[in-house]
PDB file of N, CA and C in Angstrom:
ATOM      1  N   UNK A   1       0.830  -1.192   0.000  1.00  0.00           N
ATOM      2  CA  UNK A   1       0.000   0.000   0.000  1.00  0.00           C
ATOM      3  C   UNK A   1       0.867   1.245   0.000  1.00  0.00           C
ATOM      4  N   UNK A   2       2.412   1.500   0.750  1.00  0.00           N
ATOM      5  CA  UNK A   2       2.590   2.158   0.777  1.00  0.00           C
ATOM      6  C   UNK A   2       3.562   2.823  -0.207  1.00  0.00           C
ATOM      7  N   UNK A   3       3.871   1.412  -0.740  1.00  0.00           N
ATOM      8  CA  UNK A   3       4.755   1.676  -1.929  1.00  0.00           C
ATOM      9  C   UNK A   3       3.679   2.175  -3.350  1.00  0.00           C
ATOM     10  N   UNK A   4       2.742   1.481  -3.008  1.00  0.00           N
ATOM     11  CA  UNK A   4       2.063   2.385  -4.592  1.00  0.00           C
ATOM     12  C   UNK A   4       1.601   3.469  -3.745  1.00  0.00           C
ATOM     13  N   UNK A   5       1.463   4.228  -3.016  1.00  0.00           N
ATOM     14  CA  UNK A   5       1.482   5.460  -2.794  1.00  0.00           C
ATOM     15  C   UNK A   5       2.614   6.429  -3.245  1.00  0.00           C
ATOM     16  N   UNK A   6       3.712   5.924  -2.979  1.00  0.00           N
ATOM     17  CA  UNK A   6       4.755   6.604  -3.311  1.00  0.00           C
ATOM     18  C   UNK A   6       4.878   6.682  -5.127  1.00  0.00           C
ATOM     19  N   UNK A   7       4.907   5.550  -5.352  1.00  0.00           N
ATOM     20  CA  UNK A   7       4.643   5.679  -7.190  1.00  0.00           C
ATOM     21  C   UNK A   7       4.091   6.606  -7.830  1.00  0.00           C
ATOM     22  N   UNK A   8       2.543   6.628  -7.142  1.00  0.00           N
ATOM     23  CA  UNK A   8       1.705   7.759  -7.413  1.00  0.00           C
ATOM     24  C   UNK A   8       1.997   8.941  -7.259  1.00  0.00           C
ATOM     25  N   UNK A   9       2.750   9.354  -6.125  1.00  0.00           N
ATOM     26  CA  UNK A   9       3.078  10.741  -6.137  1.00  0.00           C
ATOM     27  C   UNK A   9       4.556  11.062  -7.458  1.00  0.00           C
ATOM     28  N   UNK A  10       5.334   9.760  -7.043  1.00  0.00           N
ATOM     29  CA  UNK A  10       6.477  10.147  -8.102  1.00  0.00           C
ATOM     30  C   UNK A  10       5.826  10.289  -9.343  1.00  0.00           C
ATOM     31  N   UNK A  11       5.217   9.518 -10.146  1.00  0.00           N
ATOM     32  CA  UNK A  11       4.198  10.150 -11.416  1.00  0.00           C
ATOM     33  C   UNK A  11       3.708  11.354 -11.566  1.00  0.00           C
ATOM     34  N   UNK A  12       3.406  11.570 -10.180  1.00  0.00           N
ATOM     35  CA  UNK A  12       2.514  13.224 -10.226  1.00  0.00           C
ATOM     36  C   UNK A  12       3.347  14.008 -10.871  1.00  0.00           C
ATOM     37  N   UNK A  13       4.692  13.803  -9.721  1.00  0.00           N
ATOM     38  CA  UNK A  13       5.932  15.014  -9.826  1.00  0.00           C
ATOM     39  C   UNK A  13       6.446  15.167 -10.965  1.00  0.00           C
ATOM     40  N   UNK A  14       6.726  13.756 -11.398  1.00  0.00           N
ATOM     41  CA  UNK A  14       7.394  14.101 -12.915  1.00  0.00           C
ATOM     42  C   UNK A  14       5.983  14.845 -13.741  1.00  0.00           C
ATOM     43  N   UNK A  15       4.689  14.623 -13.180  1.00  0.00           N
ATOM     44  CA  UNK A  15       3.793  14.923 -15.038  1.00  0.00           C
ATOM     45  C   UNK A  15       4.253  16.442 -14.174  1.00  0.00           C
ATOM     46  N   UNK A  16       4.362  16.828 -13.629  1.00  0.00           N
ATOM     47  CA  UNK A  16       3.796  18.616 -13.332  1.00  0.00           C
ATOM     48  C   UNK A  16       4.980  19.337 -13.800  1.00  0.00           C
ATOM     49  N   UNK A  17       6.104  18.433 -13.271  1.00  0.00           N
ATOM     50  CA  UNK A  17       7.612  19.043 -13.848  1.00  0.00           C
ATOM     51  C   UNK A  17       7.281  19.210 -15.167  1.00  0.00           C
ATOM     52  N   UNK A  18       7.195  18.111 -16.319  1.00  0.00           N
ATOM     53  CA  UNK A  18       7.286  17.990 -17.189  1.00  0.00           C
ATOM     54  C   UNK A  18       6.491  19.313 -18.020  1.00  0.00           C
ATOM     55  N   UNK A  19       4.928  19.102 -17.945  1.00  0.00           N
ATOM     56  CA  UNK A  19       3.981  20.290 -18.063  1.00  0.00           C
ATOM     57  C   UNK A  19       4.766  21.462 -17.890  1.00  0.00           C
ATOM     58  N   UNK A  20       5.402  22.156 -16.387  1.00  0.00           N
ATOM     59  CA  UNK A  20       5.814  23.093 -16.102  1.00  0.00           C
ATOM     60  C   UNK A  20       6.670  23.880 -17.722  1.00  0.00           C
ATOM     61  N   UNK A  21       7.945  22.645 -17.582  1.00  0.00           N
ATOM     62  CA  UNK A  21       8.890  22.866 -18.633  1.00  0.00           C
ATOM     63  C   UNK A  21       8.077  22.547 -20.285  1.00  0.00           C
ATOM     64  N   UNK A  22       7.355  22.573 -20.498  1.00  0.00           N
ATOM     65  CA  UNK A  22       6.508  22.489 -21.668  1.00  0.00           C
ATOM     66  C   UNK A  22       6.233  23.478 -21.669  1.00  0.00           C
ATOM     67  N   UNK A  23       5.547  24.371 -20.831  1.00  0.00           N
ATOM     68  CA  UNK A  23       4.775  25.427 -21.143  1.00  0.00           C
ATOM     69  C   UNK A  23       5.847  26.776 -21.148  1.00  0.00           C
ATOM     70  N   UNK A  24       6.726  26.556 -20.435  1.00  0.00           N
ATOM     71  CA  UNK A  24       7.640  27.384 -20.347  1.00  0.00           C
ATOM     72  C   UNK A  24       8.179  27.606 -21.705  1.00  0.00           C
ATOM     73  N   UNK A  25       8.710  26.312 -22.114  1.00  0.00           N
ATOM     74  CA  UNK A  25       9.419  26.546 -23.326  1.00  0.00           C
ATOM     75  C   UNK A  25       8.563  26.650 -24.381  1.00  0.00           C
ATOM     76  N   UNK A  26       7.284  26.878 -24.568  1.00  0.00           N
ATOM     77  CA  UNK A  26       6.603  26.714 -25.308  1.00  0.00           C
ATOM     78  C   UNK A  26       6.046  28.737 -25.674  1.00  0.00           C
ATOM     79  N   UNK A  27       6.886  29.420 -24.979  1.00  0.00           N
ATOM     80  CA  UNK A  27       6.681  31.137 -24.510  1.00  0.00           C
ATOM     81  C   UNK A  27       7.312  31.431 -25.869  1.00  0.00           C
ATOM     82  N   UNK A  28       6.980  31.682 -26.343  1.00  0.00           N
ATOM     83  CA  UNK A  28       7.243  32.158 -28.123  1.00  0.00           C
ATOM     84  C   UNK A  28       8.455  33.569 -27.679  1.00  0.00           C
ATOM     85  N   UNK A  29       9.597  33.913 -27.885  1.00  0.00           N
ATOM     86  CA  UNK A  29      10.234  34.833 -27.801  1.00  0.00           C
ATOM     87  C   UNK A  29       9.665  36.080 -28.878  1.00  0.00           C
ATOM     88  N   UNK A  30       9.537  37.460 -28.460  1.00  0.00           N
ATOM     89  CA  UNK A  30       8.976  38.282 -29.195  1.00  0.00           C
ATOM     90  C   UNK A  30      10.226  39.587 -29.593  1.00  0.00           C
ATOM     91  N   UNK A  31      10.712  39.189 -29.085  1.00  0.00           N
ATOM     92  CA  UNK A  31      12.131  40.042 -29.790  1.00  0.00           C
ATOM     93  C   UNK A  31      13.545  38.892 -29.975  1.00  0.00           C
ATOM     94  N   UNK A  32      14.077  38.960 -31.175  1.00  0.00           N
ATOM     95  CA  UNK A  32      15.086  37.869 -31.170  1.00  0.00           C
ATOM     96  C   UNK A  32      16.265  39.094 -31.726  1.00  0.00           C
ATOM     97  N   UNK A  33      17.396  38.945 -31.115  1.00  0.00           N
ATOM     98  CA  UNK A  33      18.662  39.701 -31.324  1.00  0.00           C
ATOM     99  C   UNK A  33      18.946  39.584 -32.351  1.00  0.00           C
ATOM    100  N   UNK A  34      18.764  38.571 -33.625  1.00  0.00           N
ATOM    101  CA  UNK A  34      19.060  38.720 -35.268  1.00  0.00           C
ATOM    102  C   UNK A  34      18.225  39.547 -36.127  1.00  0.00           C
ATOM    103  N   UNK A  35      17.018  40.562 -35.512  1.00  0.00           N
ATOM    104  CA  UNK A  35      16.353  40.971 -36.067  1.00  0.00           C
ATOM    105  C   UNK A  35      16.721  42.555 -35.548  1.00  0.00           C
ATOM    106  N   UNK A  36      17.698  42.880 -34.974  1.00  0.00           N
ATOM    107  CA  UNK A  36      17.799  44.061 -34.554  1.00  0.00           C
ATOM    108  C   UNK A  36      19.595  44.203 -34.849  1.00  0.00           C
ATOM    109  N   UNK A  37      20.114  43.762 -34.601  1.00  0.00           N
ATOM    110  CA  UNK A  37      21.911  44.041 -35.088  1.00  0.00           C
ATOM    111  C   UNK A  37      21.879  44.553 -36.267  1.00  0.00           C
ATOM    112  N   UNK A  38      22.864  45.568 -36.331  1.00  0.00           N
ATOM    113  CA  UNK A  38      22.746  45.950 -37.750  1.00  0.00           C
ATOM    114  C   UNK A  38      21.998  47.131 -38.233  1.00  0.00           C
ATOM    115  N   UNK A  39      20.517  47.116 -37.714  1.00  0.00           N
ATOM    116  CA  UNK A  39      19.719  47.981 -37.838  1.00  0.00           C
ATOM    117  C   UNK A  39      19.640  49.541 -37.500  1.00  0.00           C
ATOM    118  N   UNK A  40      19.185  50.356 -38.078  1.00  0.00           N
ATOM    119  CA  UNK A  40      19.332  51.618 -37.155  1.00  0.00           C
ATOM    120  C   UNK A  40      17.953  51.909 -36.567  1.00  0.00           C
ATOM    121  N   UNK A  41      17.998  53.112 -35.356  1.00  0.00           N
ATOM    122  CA  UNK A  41      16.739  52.879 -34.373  1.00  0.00           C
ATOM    123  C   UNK A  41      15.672  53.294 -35.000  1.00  0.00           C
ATOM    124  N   UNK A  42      15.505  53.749 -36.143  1.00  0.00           N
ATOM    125  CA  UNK A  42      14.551  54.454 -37.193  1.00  0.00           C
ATOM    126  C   UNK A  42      13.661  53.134 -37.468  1.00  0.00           C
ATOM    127  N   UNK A  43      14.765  52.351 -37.813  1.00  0.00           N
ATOM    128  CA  UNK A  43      14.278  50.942 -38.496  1.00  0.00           C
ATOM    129  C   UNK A  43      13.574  49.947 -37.291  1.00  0.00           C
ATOM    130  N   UNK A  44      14.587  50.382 -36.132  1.00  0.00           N
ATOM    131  CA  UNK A  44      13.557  48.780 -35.574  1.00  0.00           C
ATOM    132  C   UNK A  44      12.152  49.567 -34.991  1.00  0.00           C
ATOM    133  N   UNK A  45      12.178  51.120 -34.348  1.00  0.00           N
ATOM    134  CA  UNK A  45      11.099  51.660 -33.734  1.00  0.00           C
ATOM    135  C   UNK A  45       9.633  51.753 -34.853  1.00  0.00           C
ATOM    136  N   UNK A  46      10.606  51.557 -36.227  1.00  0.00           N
ATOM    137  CA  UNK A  46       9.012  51.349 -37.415  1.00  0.00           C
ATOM    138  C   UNK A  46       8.302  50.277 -37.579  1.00  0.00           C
ATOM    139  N   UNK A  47       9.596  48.944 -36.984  1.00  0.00           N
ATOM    140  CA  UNK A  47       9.053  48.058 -37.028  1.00  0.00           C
ATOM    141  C   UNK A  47       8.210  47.062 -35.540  1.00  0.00           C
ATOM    142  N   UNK A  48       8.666  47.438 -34.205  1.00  0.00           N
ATOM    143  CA  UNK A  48       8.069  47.579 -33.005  1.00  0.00           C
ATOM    144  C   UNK A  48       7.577  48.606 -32.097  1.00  0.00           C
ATOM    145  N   UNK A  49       7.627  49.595 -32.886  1.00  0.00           N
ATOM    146  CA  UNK A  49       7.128  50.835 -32.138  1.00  0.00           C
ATOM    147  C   UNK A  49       8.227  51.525 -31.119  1.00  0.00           C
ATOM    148  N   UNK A  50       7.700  52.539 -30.069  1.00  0.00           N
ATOM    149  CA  UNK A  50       8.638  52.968 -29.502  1.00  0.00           C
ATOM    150  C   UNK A  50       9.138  52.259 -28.485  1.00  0.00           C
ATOM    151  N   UNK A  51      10.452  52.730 -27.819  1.00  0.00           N
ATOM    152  CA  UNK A  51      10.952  52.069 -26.786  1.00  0.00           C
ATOM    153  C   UNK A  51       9.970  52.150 -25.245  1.00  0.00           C
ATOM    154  N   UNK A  52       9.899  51.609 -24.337  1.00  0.00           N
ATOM    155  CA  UNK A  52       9.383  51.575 -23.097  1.00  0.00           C
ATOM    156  C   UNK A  52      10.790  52.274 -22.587  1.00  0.00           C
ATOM    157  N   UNK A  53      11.880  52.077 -22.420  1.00  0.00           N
ATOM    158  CA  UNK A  53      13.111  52.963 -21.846  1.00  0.00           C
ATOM    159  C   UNK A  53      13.645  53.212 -22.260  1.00  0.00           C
ATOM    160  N   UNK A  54      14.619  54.493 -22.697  1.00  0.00           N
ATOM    161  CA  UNK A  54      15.351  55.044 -22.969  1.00  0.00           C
ATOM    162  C   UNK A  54      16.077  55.220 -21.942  1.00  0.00           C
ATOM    163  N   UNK A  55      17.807  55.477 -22.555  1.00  0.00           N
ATOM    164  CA  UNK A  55      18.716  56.180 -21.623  1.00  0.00           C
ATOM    165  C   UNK A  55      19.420  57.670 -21.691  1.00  0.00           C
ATOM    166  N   UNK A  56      19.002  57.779 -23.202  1.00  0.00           N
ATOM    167  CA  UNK A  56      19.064  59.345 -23.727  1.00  0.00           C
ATOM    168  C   UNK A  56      18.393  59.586 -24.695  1.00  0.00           C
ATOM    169  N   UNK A  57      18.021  60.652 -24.839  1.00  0.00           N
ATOM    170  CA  UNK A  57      16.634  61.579 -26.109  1.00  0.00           C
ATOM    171  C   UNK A  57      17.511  60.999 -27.151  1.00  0.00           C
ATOM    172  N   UNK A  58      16.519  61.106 -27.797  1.00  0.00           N
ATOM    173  CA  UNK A  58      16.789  61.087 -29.336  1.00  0.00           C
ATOM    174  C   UNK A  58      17.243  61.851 -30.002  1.00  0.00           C
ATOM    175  N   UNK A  59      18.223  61.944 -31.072  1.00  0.00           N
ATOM    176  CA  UNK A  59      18.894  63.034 -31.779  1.00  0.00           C
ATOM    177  C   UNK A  59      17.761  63.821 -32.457  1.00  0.00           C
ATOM    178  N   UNK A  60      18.624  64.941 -33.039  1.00  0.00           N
ATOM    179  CA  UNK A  60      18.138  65.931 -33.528  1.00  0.00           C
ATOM    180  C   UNK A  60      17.186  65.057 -35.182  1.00  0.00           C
ATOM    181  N   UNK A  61      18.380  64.030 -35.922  1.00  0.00           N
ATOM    182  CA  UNK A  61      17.827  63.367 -36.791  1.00  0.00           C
ATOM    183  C   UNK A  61      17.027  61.962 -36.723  1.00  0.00           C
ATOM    184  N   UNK A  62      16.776  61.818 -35.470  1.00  0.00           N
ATOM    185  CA  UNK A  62      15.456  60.868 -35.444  1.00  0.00           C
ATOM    186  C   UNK A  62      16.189  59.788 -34.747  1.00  0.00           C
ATOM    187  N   UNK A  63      17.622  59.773 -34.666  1.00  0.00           N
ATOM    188  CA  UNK A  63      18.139  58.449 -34.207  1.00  0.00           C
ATOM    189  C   UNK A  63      18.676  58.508 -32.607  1.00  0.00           C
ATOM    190  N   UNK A  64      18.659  57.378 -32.279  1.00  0.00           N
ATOM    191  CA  UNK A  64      19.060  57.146 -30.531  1.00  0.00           C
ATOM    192  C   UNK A  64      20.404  56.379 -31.043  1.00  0.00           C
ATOM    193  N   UNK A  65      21.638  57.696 -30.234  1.00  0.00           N
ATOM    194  CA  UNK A  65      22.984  57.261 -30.438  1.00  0.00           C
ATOM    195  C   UNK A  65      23.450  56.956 -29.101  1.00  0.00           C
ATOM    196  N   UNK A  66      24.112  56.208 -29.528  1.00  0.00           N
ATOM    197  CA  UNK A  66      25.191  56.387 -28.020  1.00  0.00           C
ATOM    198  C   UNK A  66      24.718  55.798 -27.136  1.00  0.00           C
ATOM    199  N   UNK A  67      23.457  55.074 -26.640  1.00  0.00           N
ATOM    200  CA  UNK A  67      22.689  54.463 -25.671  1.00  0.00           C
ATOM    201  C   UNK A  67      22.262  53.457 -25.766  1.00  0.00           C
ATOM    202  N   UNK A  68      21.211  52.940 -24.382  1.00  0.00           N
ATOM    203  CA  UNK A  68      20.775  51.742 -24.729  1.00  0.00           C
ATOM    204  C   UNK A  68      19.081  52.114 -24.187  1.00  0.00           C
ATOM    205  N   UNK A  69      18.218  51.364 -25.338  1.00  0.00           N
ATOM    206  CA  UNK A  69      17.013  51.856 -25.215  1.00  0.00           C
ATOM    207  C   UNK A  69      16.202  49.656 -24.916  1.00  0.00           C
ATOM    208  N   UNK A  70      15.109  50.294 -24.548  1.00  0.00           N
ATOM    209  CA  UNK A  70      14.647  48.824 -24.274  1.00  0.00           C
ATOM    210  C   UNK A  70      13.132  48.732 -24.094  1.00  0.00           C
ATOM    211  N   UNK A  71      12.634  47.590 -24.502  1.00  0.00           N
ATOM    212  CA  UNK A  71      11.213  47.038 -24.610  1.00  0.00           C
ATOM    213  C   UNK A  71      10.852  46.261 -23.851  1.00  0.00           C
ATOM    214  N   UNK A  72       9.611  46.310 -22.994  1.00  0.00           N
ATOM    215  CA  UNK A  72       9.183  45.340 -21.662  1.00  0.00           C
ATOM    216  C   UNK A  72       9.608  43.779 -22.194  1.00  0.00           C
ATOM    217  N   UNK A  73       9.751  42.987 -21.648  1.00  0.00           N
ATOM    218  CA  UNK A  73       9.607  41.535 -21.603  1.00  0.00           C
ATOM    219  C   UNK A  73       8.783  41.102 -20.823  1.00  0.00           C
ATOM    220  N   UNK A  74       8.756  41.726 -19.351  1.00  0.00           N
ATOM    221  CA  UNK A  74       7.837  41.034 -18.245  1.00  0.00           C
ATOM    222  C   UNK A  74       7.677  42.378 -17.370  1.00  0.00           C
ATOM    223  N   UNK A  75       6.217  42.840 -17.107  1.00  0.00           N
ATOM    224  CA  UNK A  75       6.036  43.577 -16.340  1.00  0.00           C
ATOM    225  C   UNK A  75       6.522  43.333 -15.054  1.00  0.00           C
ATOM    226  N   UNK A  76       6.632  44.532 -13.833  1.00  0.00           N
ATOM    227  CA  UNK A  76       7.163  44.526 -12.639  1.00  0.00           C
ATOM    228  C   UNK A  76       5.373  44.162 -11.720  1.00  0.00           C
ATOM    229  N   UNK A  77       5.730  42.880 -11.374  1.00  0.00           N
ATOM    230  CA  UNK A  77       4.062  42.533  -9.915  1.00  0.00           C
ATOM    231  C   UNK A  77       4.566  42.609  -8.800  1.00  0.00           C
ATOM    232  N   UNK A  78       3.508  43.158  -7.922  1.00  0.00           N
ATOM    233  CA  UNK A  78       3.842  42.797  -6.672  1.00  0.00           C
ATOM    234  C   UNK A  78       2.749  41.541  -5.750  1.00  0.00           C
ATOM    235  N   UNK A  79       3.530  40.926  -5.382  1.00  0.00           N
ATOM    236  CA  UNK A  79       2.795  39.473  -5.037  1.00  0.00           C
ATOM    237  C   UNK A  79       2.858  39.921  -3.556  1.00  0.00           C
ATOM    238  N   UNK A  80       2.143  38.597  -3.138  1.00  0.00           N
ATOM    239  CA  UNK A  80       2.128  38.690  -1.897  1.00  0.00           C
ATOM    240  C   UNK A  80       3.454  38.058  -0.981  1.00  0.00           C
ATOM    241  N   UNK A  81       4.203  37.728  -1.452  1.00  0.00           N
ATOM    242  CA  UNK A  81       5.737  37.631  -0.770  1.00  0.00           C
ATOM    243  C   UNK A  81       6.901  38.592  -1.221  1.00  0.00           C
ATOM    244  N   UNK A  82       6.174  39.868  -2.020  1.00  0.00           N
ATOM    245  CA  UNK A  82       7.303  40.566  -2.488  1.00  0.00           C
ATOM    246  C   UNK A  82       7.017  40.987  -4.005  1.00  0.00           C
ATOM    247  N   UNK A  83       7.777  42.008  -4.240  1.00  0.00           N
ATOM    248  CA  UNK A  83       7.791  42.473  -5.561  1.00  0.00           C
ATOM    249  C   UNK A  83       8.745  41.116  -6.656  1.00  0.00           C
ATOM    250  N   UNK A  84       8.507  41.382  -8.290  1.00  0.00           N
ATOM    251  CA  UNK A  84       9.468  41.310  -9.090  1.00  0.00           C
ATOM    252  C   UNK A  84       9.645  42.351  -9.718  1.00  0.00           C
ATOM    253  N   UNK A  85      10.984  41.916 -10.537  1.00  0.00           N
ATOM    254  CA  UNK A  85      11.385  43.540 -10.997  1.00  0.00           C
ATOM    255  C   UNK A  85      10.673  43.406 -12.844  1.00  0.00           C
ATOM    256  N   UNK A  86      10.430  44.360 -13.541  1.00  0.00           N
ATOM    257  CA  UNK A  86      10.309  44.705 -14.347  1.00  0.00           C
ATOM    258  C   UNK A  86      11.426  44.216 -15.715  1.00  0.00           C
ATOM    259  N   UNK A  87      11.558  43.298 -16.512  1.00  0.00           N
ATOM    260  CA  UNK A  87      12.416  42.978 -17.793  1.00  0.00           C
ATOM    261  C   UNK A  87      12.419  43.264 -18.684  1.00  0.00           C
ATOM    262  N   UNK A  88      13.647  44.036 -19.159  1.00  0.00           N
ATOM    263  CA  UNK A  88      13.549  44.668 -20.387  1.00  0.00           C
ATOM    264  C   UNK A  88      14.641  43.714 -21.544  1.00  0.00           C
ATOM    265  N   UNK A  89      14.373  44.038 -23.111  1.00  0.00           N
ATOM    266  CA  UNK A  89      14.628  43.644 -23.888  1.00  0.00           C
ATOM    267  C   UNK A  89      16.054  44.899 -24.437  1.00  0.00           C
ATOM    268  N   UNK A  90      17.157  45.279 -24.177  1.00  0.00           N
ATOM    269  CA  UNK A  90      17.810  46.578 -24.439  1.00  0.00           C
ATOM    270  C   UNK A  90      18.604  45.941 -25.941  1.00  0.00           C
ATOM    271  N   UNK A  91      18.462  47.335 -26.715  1.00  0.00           N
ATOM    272  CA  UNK A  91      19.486  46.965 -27.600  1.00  0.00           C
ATOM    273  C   UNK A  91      20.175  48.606 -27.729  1.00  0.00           C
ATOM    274  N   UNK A  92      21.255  47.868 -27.168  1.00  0.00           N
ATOM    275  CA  UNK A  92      22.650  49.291 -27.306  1.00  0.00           C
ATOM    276  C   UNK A  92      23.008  49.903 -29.062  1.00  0.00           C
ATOM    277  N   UNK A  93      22.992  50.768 -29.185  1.00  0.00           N
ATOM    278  CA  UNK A  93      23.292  51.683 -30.202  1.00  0.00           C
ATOM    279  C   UNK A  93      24.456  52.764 -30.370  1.00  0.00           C
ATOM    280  N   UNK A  94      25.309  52.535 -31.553  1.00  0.00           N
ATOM    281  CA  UNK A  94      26.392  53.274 -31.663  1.00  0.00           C
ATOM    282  C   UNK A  94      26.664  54.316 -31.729  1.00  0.00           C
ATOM    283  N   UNK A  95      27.385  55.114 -32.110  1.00  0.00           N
ATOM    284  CA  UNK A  95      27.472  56.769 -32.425  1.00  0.00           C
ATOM    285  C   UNK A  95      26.780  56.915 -33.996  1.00  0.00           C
ATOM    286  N   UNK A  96      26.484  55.667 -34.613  1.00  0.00           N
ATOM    287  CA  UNK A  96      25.977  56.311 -35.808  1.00  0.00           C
ATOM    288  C   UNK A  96      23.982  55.817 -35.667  1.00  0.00           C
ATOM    289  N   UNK A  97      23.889  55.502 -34.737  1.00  0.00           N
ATOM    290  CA  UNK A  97      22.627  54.763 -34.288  1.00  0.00           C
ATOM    291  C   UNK A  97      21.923  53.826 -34.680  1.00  0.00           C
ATOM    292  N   UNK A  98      23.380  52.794 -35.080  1.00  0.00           N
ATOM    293  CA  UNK A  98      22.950  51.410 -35.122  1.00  0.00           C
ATOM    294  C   UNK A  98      23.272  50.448 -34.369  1.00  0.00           C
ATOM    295  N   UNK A  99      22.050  49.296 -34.143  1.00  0.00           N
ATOM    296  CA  UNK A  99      22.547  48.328 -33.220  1.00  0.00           C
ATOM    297  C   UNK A  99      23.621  47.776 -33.243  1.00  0.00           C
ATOM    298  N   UNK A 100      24.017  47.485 -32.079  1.00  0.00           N
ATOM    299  CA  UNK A 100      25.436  46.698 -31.875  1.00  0.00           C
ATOM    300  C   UNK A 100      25.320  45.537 -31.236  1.00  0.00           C
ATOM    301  N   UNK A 101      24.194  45.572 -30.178  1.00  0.00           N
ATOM    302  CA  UNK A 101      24.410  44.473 -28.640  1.00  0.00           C
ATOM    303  C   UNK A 101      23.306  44.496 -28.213  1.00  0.00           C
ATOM    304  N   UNK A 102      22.261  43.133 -28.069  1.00  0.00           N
ATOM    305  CA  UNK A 102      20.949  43.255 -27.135  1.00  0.00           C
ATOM    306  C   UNK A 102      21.432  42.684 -26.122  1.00  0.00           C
ATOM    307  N   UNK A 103      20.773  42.807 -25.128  1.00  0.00           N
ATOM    308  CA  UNK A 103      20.532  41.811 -23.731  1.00  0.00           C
ATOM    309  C   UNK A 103      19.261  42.044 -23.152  1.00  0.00           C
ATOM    310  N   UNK A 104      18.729  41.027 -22.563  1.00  0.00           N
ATOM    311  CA  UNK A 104      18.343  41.092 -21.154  1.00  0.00           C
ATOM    312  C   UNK A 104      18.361  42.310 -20.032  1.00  0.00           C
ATOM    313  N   UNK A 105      17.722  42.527 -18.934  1.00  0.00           N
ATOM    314  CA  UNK A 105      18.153  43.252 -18.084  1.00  0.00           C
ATOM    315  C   UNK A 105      16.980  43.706 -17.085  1.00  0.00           C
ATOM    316  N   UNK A 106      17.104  44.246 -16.200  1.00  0.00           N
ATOM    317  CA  UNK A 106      16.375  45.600 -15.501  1.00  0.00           C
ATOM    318  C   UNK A 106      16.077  46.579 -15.961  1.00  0.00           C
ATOM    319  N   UNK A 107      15.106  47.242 -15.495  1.00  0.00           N
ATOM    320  CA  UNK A 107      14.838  48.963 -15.854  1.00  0.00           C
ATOM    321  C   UNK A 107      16.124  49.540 -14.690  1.00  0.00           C
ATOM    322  N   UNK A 108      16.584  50.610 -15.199  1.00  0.00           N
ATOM    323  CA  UNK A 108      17.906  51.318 -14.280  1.00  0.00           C
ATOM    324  C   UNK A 108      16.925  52.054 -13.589  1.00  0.00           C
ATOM    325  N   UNK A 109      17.434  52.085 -12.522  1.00  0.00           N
ATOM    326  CA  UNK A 109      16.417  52.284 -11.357  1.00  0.00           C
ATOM    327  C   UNK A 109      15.641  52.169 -10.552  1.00  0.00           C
ATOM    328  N   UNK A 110      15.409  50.452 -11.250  1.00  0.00           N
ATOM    329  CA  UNK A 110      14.658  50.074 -10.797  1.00  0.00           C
ATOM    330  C   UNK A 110      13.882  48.453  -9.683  1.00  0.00           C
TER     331      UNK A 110
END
């Protein structure tokens, strides 16, 4: 009796793990770093709209130089054991205001 109890729960654990990591990986990525290198900020903001953060205004000719600007990934909740922080999608831009480098990250400041 007590051994098929235990079976049963080990089955459980693996289906929920399993599910868990299914659904997880199953989160469609909505910004991919090969679609932005290269580009200038004219080009990707026509093609996703504007940034959610900036780290400096925009030039006089329409482009974001020199900085790193970024798009939500995961809003900031506050749960009931605590906040999370807010994830952004950043892609750094050169002196001529084209991409160079995305990452991951925080809002600065936040």
């Amino acid at each position: 009796m007590g051994e098929m109890y235990i079976k049963k729960n080990i089955v459980l654990l693996v289906t929920i793990i399993c599910l868990t990591l299914f659904f997880v990986g199953c989160s469609a990525e909505k910004y991919n770093e090969d679609d932005f290198i290269g580009k200038s900020s004219i080009e990707i903001v026509k093609k996703y709209g504007e940034f959610d953060c900036v780290t400096m205004p925009v030039c006089e000719d329409g482009l974001y130089k020199n900085c790193r600007c970024g798009y939500t990934i995961k809003e900031a909740k506050q749960g009931f054991l605590g906040a999370s922080e807010e994830v952004l999608f950043f892609v750094s831009f050169d002196e001529n205001g084209n991409a160079t480098e995305c990452e991951e990250g925080y809002r600065p400041g936040g």
